[in-house]
Coordinates of C-alpha atoms in Angstrom, one line a residue:
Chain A
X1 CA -25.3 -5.7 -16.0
X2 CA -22.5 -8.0 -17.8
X3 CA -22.2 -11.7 -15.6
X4 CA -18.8 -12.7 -15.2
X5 CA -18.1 -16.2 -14.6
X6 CA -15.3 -17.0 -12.4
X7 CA -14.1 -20.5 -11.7
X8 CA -11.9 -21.0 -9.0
X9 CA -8.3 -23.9 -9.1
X10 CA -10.9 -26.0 -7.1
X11 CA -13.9 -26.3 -9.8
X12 CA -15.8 -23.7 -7.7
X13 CA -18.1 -22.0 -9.9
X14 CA -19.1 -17.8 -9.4
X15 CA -21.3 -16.1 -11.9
X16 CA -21.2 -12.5 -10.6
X17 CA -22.6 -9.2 -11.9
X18 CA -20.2 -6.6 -12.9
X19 CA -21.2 -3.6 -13.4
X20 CA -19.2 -1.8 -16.8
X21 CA -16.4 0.5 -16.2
X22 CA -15.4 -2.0 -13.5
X23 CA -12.6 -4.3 -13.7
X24 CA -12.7 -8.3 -13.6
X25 CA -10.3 -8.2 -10.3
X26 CA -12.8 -5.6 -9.0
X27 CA -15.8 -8.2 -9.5
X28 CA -14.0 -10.5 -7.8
X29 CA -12.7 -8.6 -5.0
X30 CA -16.6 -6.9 -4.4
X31 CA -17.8 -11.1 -3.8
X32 CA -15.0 -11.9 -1.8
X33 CA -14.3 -14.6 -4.4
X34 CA -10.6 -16.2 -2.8
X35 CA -8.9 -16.6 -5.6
X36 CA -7.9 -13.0 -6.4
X37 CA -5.6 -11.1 -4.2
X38 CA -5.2 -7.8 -5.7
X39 CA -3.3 -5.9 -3.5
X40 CA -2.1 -3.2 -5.5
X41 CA -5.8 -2.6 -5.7
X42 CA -5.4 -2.5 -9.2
X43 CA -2.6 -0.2 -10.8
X44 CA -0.6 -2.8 -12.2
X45 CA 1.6 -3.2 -9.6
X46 CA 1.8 -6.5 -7.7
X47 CA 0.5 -9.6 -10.1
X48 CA -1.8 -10.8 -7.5
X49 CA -5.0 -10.5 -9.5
X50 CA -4.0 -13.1 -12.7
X51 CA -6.0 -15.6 -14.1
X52 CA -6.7 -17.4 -17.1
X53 CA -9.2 -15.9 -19.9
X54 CA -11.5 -18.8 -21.0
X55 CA -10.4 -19.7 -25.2
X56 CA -13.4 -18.4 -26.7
X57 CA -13.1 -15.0 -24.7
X58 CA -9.3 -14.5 -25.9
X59 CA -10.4 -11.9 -28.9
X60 CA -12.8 -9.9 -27.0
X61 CA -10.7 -9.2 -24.4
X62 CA -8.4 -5.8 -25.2
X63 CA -4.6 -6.4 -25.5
X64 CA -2.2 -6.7 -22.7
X65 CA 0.0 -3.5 -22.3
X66 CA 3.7 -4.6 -22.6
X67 CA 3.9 -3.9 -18.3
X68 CA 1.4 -6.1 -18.1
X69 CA 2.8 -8.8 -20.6
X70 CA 6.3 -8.3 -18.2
X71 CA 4.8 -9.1 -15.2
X72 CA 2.4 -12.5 -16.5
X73 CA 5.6 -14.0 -17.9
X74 CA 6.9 -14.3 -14.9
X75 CA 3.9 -15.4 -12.9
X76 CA 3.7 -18.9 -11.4
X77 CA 2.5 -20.5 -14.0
X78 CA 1.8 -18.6 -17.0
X79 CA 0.1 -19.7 -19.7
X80 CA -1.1 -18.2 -23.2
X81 CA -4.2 -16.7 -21.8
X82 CA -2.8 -15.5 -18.5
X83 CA -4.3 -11.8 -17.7
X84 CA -3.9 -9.7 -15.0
X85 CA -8.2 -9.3 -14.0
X86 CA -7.2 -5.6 -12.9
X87 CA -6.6 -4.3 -16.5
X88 CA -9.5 -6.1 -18.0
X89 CA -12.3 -3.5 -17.6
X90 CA -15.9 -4.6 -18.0
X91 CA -17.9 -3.5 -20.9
X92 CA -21.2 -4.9 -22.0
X93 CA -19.8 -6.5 -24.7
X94 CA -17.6 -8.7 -21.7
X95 CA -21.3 -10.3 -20.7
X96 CA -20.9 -13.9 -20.3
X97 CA -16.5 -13.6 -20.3
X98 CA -15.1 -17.1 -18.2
X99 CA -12.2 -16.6 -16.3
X100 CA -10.6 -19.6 -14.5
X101 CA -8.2 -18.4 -11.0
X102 CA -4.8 -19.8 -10.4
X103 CA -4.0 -22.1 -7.4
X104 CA -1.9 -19.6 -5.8
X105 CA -0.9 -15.6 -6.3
X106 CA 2.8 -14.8 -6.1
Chain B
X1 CA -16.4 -19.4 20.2
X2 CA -16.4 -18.3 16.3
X3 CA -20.2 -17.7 16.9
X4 CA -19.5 -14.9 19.5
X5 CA -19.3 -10.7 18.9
X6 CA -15.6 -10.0 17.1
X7 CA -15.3 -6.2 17.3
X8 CA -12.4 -4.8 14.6
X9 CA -11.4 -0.8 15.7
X10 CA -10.4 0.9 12.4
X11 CA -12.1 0.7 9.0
X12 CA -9.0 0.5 7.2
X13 CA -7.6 -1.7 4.6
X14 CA -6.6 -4.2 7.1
X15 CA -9.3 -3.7 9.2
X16 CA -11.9 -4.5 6.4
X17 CA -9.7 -7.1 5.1
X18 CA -9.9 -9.0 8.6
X19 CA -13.6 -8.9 8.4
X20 CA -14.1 -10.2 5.4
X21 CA -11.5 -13.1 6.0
X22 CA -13.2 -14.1 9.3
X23 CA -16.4 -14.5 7.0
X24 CA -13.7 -16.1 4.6
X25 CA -12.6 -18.8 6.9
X26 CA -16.1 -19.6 8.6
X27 CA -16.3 -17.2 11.8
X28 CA -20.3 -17.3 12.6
X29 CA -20.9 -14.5 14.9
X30 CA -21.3 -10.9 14.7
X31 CA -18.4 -8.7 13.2
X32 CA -18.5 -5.1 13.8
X33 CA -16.1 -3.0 12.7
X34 CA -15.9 0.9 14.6
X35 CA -14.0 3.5 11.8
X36 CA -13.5 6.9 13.0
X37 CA -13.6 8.3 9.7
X38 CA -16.6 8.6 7.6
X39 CA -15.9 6.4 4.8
X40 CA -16.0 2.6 4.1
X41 CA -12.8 1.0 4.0
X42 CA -10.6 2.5 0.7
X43 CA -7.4 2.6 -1.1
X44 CA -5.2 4.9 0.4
X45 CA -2.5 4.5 -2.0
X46 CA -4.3 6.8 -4.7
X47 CA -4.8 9.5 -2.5
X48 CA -1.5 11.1 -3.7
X49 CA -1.9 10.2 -6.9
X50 CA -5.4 9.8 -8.6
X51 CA -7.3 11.1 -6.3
X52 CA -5.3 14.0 -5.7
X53 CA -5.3 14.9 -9.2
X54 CA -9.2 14.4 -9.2
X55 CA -9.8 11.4 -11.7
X56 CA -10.8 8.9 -8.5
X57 CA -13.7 10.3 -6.3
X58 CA -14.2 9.2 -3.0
X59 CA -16.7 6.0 -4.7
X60 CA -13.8 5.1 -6.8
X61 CA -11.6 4.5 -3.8
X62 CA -14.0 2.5 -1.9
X63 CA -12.2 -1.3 -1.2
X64 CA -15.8 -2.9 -1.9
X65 CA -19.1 -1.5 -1.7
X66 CA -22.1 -0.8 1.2
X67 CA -24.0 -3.7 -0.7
X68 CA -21.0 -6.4 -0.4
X69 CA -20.0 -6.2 3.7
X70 CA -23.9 -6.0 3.9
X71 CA -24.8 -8.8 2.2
X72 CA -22.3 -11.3 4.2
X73 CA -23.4 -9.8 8.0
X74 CA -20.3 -6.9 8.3
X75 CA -21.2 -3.8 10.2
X76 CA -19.8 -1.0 10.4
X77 CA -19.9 1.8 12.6
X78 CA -18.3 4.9 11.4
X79 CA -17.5 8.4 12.7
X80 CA -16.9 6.9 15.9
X81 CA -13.5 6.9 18.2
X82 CA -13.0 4.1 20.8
X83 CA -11.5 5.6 24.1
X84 CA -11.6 2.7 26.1
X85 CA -10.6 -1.3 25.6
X86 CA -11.9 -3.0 29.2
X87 CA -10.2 -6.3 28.7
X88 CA -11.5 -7.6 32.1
X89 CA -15.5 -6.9 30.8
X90 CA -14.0 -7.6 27.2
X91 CA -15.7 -4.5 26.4
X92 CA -14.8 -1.3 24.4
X93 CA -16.3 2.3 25.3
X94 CA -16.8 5.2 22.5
X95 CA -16.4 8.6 23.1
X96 CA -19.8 8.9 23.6
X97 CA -20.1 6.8 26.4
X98 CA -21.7 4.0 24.3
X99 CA -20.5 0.3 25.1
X100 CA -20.3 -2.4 23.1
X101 CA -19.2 -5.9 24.5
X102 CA -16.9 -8.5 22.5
X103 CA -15.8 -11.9 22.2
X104 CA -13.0 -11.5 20.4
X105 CA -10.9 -8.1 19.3
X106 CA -8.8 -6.7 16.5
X107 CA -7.1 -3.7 16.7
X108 CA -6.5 -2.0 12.9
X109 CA -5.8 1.7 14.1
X110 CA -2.9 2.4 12.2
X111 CA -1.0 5.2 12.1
X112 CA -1.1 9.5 11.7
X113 CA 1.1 11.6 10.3
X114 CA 3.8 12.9 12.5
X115 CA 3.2 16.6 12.1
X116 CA 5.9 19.0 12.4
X117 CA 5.8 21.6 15.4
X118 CA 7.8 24.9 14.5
X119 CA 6.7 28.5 14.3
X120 CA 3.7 28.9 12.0
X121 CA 2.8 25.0 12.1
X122 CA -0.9 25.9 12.6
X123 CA -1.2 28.8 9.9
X124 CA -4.0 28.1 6.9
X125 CA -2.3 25.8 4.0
X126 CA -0.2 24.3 6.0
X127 CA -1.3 20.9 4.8
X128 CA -0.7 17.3 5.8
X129 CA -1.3 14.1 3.4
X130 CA -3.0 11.0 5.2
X131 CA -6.5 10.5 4.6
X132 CA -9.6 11.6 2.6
X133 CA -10.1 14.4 4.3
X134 CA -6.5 15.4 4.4
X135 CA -6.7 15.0 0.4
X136 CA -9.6 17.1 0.5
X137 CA -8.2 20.0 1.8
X138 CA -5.4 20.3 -0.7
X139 CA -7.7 19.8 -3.3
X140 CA -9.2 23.1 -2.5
X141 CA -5.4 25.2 -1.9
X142 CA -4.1 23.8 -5.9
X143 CA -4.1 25.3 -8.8
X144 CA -2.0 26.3 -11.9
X145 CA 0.7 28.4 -11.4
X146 CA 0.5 28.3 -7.4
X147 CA 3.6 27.4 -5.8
X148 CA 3.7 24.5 -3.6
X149 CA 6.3 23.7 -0.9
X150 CA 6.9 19.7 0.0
X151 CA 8.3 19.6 2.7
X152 CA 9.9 15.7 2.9
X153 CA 11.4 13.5 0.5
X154 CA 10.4 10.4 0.9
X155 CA 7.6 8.5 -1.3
X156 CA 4.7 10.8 0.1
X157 CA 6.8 13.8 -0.5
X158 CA 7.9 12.5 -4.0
X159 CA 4.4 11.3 -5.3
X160 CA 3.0 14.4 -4.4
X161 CA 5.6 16.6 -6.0
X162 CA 5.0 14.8 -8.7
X163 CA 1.1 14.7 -9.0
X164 CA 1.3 19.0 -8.4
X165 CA 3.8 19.6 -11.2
X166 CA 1.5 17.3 -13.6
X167 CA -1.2 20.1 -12.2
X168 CA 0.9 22.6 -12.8
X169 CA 1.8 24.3 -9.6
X170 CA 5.3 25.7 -9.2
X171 CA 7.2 23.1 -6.9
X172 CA 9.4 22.7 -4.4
X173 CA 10.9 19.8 -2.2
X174 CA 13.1 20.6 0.6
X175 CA 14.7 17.0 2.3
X176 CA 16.7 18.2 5.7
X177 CA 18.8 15.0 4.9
X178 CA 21.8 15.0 2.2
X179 CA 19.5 13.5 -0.2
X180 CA 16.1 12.3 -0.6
X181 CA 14.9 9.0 0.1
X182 CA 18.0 8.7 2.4
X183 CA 16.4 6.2 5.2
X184 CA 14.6 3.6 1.9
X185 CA 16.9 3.5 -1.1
X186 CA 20.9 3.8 -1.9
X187 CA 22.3 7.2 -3.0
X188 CA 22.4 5.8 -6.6
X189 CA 18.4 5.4 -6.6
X190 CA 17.8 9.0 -5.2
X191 CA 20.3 10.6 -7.9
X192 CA 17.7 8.8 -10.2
X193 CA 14.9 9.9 -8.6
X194 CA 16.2 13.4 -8.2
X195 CA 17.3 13.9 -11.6
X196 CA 13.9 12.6 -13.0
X197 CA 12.0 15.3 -10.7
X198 CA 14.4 17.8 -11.7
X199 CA 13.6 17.0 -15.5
X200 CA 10.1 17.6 -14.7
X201 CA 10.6 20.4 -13.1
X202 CA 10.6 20.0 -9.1
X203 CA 12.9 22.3 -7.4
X204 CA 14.7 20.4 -4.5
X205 CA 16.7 21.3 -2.2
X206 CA 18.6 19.4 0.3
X207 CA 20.1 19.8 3.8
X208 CA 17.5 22.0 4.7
X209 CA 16.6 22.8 8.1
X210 CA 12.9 24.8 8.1
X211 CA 12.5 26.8 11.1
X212 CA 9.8 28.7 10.3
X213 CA 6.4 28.7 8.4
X214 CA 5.2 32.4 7.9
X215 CA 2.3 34.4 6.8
X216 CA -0.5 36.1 8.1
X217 CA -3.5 33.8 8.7
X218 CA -2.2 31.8 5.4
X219 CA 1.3 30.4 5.1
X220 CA 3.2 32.8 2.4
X221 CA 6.8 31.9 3.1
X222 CA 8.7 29.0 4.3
X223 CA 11.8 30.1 6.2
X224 CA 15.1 27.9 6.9
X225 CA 17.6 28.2 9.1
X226 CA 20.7 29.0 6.5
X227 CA 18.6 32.3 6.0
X228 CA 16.5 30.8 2.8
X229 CA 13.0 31.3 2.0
X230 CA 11.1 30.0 -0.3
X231 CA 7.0 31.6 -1.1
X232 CA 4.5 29.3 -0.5
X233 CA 0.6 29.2 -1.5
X234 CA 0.6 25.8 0.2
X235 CA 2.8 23.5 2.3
X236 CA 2.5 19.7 2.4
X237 CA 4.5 18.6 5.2
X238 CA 5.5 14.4 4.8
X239 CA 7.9 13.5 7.3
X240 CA 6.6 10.0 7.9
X241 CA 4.0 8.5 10.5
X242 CA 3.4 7.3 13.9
X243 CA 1.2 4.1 15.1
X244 CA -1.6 4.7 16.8
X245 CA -0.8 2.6 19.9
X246 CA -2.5 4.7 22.8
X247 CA -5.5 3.1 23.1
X248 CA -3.5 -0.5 23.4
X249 CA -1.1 1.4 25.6
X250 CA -3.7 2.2 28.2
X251 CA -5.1 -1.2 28.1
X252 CA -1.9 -2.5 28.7
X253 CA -1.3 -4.5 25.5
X254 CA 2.2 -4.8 25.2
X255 CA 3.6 -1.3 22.5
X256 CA 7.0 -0.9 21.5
X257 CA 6.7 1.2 18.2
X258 CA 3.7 -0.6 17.6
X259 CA 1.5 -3.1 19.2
X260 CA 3.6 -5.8 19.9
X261 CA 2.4 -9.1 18.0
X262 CA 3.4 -12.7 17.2
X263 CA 3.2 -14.9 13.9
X264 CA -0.1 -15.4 14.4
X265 CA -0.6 -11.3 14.9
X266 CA -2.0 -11.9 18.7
X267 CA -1.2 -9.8 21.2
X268 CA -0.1 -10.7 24.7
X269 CA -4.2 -11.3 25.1
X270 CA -5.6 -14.3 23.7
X271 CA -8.4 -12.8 23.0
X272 CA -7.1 -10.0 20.7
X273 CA -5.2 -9.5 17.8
X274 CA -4.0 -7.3 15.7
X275 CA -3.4 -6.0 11.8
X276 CA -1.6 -3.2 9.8
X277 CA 0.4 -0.4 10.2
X278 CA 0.1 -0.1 14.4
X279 CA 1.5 -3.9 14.5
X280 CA 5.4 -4.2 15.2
X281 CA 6.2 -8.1 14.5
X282 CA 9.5 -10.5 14.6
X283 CA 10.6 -10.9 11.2
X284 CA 12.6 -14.0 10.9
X285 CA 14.0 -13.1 7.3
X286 CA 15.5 -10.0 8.3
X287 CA 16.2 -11.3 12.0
X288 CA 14.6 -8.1 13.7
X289 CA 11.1 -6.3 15.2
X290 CA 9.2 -4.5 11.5
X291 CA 6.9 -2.4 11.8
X292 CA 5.8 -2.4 8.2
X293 CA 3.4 0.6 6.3
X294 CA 2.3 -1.1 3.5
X295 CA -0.8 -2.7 2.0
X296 CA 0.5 -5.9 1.7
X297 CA 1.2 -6.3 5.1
X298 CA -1.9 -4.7 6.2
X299 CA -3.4 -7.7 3.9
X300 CA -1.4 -10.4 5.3
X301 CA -1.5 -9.7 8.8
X302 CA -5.4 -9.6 8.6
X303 CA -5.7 -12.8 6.9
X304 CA -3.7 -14.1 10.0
X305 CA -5.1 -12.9 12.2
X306 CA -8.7 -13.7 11.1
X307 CA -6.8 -17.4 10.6
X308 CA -6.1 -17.2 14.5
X309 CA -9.5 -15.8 16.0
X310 CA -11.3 -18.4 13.4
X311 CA -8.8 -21.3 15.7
X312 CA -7.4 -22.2 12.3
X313 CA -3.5 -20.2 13.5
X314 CA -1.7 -19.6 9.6
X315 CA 2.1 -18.1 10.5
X316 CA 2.6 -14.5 9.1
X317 CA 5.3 -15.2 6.8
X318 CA 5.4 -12.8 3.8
X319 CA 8.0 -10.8 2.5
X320 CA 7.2 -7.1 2.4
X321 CA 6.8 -5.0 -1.1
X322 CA 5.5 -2.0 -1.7
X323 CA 4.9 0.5 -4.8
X324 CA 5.3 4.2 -6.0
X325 CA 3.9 5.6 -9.0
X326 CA 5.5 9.1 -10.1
X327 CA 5.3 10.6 -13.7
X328 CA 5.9 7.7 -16.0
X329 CA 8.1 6.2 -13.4
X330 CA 6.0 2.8 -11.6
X331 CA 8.8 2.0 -9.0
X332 CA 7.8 -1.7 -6.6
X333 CA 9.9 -3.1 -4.0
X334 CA 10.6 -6.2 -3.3
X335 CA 11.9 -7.0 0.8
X336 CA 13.9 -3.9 2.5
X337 CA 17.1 -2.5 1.8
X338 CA 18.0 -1.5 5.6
X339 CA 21.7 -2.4 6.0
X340 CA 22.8 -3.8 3.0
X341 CA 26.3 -4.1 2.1
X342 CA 26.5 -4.4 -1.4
X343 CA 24.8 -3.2 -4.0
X344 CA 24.2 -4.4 -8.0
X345 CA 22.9 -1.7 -10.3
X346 CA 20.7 -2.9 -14.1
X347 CA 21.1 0.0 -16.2
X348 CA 22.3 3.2 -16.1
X349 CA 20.8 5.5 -13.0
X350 CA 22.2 8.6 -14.8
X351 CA 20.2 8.6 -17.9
X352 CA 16.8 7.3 -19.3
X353 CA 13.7 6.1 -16.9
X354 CA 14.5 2.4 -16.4
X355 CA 16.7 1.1 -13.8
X356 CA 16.7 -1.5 -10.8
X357 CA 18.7 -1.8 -7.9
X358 CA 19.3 -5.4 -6.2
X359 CA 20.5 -4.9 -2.4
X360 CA 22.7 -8.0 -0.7
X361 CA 23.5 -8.5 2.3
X362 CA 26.1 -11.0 3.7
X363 CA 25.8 -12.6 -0.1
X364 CA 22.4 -13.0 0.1
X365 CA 19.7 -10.6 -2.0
X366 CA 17.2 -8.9 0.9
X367 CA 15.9 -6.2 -1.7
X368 CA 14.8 -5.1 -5.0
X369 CA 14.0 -1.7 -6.6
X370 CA 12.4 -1.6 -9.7
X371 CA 11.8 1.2 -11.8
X372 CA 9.4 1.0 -14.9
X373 CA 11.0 -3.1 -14.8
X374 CA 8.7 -5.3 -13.6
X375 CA 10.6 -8.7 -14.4
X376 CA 13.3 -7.2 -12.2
X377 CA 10.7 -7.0 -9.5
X378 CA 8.4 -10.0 -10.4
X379 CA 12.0 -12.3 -10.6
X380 CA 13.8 -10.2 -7.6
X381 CA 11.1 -11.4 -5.4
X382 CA 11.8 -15.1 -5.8
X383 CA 15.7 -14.5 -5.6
X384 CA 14.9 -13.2 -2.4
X385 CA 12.4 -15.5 -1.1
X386 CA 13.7 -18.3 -2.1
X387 CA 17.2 -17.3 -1.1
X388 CA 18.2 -18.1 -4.7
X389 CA 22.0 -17.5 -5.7
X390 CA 22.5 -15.8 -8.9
X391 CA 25.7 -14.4 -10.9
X392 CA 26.0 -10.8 -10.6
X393 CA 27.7 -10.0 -13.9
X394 CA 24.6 -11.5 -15.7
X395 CA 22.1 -9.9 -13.1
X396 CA 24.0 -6.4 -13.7
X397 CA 23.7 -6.7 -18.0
X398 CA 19.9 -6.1 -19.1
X399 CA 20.8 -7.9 -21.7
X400 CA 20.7 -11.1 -19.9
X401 CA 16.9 -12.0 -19.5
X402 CA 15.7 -12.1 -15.8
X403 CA 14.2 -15.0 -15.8
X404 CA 16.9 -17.1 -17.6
X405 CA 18.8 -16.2 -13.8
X406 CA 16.7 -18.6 -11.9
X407 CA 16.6 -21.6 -13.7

């Protein structure tokens, strides 16, 4: 099963088992990891599940839909590599993927 | 006193939320949560939606896993109905007779649909939308070509229309108000919204007053009281809920519309709270009582009130939002539109699928609705929250970026 490593605004270090065909907000959500909000429970809806996709990760990681690129530009603190975890889903090839959590959802 | 028994009635999203939190934020002791439905806590939002259509199954709803609550000490106790609260003995009673004795309570009953009572109300496929089972039920009346009668337009009515005609059943919405989404939304937005389902191919009709549902053993016809009829395979009635307070009632936790709570979500008990859609709560931004149905506030109250039992009190103070998929419309709302007095429109209701709706009150922005424009949405919700003054001209021109407003 693909390990997902989450690091939370603190340094607080999670690697977590994902199973594929799940999302990165659902790993999260499944440990109770603090971070991610995800109310919407993942249609794209609220911007409560963003975080940061770690550099070397960026090309692996399928594009953004332009929704999804509406809502992260206006998140606190965007940044280049700001995702929304609910539209990444997990494939093996995602084994090992870093993600680093904001220090607060809007 | 975090190392005691904290008992949580109803497995629902904020009833699972509030015992993970307590975990969350340290509480030591056992935390049982009673759910009179047979499922872990899920995501009732795709009922009408994904998991009406049948892409989701009932796993795919599931908030978290069996493996997740068991792994950090959560039980849960399902299929069963709490009867009694004996706040004296600080004990509840099943329906069963069992008893189980707590430290500390949360109540997370939220609410059931409020079903209408007219002639024919009880007759096979007449059809309500709430939970799993409800979804369930439908499931097995669709089919191409069947004709479905809604009966309700507001967001349940409206998703649902939508979700049968992408299935393609035969369709039609009867509001018995002047238009639909009259009590959420200004008339502008439900033009919109009507035109779109219109496009797609909803009949609906409004002012309608239904005085009849008729049939055999299976509803076949939908009568009104302006002599209209309208055949029916199946009827899905969504005229809006009720909180389940009766079981606070009779334990004489203060109700009015909803179990009265604070900032903290306590009740008038100091030994139990309460979360979700049976809460009714003083809202300082809109100056009055809410009682909200939503997921966020089913999240945030839980988080606060897990805050409270764990002794570590975190004011409830979020501002409400909520979302509607339908067709290739997303719709999210920021805050609540109730009494506003002025209205600023961002494109053009009457054509296209695009459009958001900023509601002001007194000069001040209390809501945002936001079709298929999340900036609108994402931006609106800071206007509002932080009370932010912005010109209307540029907020009414889509051609002036959003987020060029708030700087």
């Amino acid at each position: 099963m693909p390990v997902i490593t989450y690091i939370s605004a603190d340094g607080a270090i999670n690697d977590i088992e994902v199973e594929s065909g799940s999302s990165v907000m659902q790993g999260a959500v499944d440990s109770m990891i603090d971070g991610i909000v995800a109310e919407c429970g993942g249609s794209c809806s609220c911007a409560t599940c963003h975080c940061y996709v770690d550099d070397a990760w960026q090309d692996k990681v399928p594009a953004a839909s332009e929704m999804e690129k509406d809502m992260l530009e206006c998140v606190l603190e965007p940044e280049p590599n700001s995702r929304l975890s609910c539209q990444i889903n997990i494939t093996d090839d995602l084994d090992g993927l870093v993600v680093r959590l904001p220090k607060s959802q809007f | 006193m975090t190392d005691s028994c904290c008992v949580i009635v109803g497995a629902s999203h904020a009833g699972g939320q509030l015992a993970v939190s307590l975990r969350q934020q340290g509480w030591q002791g056992r935390i049982l949560v009673i759910g009179e439905e047979p499922y872990l806590p899920y995501n009732r939002p795709p009922l009408s939606k994904t998991f009406l259509s049948g892409q989701k199954q009932v796993n795919d709803l599931l908030i978290r896993p069996q493996a997740q609550y068991e792994k950090v000490g959560i039980e849960f106790l399902l299929g069963q109905n709490v009867t009694v609260i004996d706040r004296v003995q600080k004990k509840v009673i099943l329906s069963g007779g069992d008893e189980i004795s707590y430290g500390k309570l949360a109540l997370a009953t939220g609410a059931r649909v409020r079903t209408l009572e007219i002639l024919g109300s009880t007759l096979k496929g007449v059809l309500y939308l709430r939970d799993i089972g409800d979804v369930e039920k439908i499931r097995q009346h669709i089919g191409p070509g069947k004709k479905a009668v809604i009966v309700g337009g507001g967001y349940i009515g409206l998703e649902t229309a939508a979700m049968l005609r992408q299935l393609n059943l035969d369709v039609t919405l009867l509001e018995s108000a002047d238009r639909i989404l009259n009590r959420i939304t200004a008339p502008e937005l439900s033009a919109f919204y009507a035109r779109v389902h219109e496009e797609e191919g909803v009949r609906i009709e409004t002012s309608v007053s239904i005085t009849e549902f008729a049939g055999d053993t299976h509803v076949s016809e939908v009568k009104c009281q302006d002599g209209s009829m309208y055949p029916a395979d199946l009827v899905i009635v969504g005229i809006g809920v009720l909180p389940n307070t009766e079981l606070a009632e009779t334990a004489e936790l203060k109700t009015s519309n909803g179990i009265l709570v604070d900032g903290n979500c306590l009740t008038n008990d100091p030994d139990i709270v309460a979360a979700g859609d049976c809460t009714s709560h003083f809202n300082a931004f809109y100056d009055r009582q809410l009682r909200l149905e939503c997921v966020q506030n089913a999240m945030d109250q839980a988080k606060a009130a897990a805050a409270t039992l764990c002794g570590k009190p975190n004011q409830y103070n979020a501002l409400p939002w909520f979302w509607s998929d339908q067709y290739d419309l997303k719709l999210q709302i920021a805050g609540l539109s109730n009494d506003f007095d002025e209205l600023v429109l961002r494109g053009d209701p009457e054509s296209g699928r695009k459009i958001a709706a900023f509601y002001y009150r007194s000069g001040k922005v209390i809501a945002v609705d936001a079709v298929n424009s999340p900036q609108e949405f994402m931006i609106g919700k800071q206007i509002i929250s932080r009370e932010l003054e912005v010109d209307k001209r540029k907020l009414s021109d889509p051609a002036v970026a959003m987020k060029s407003l708030i700087v």
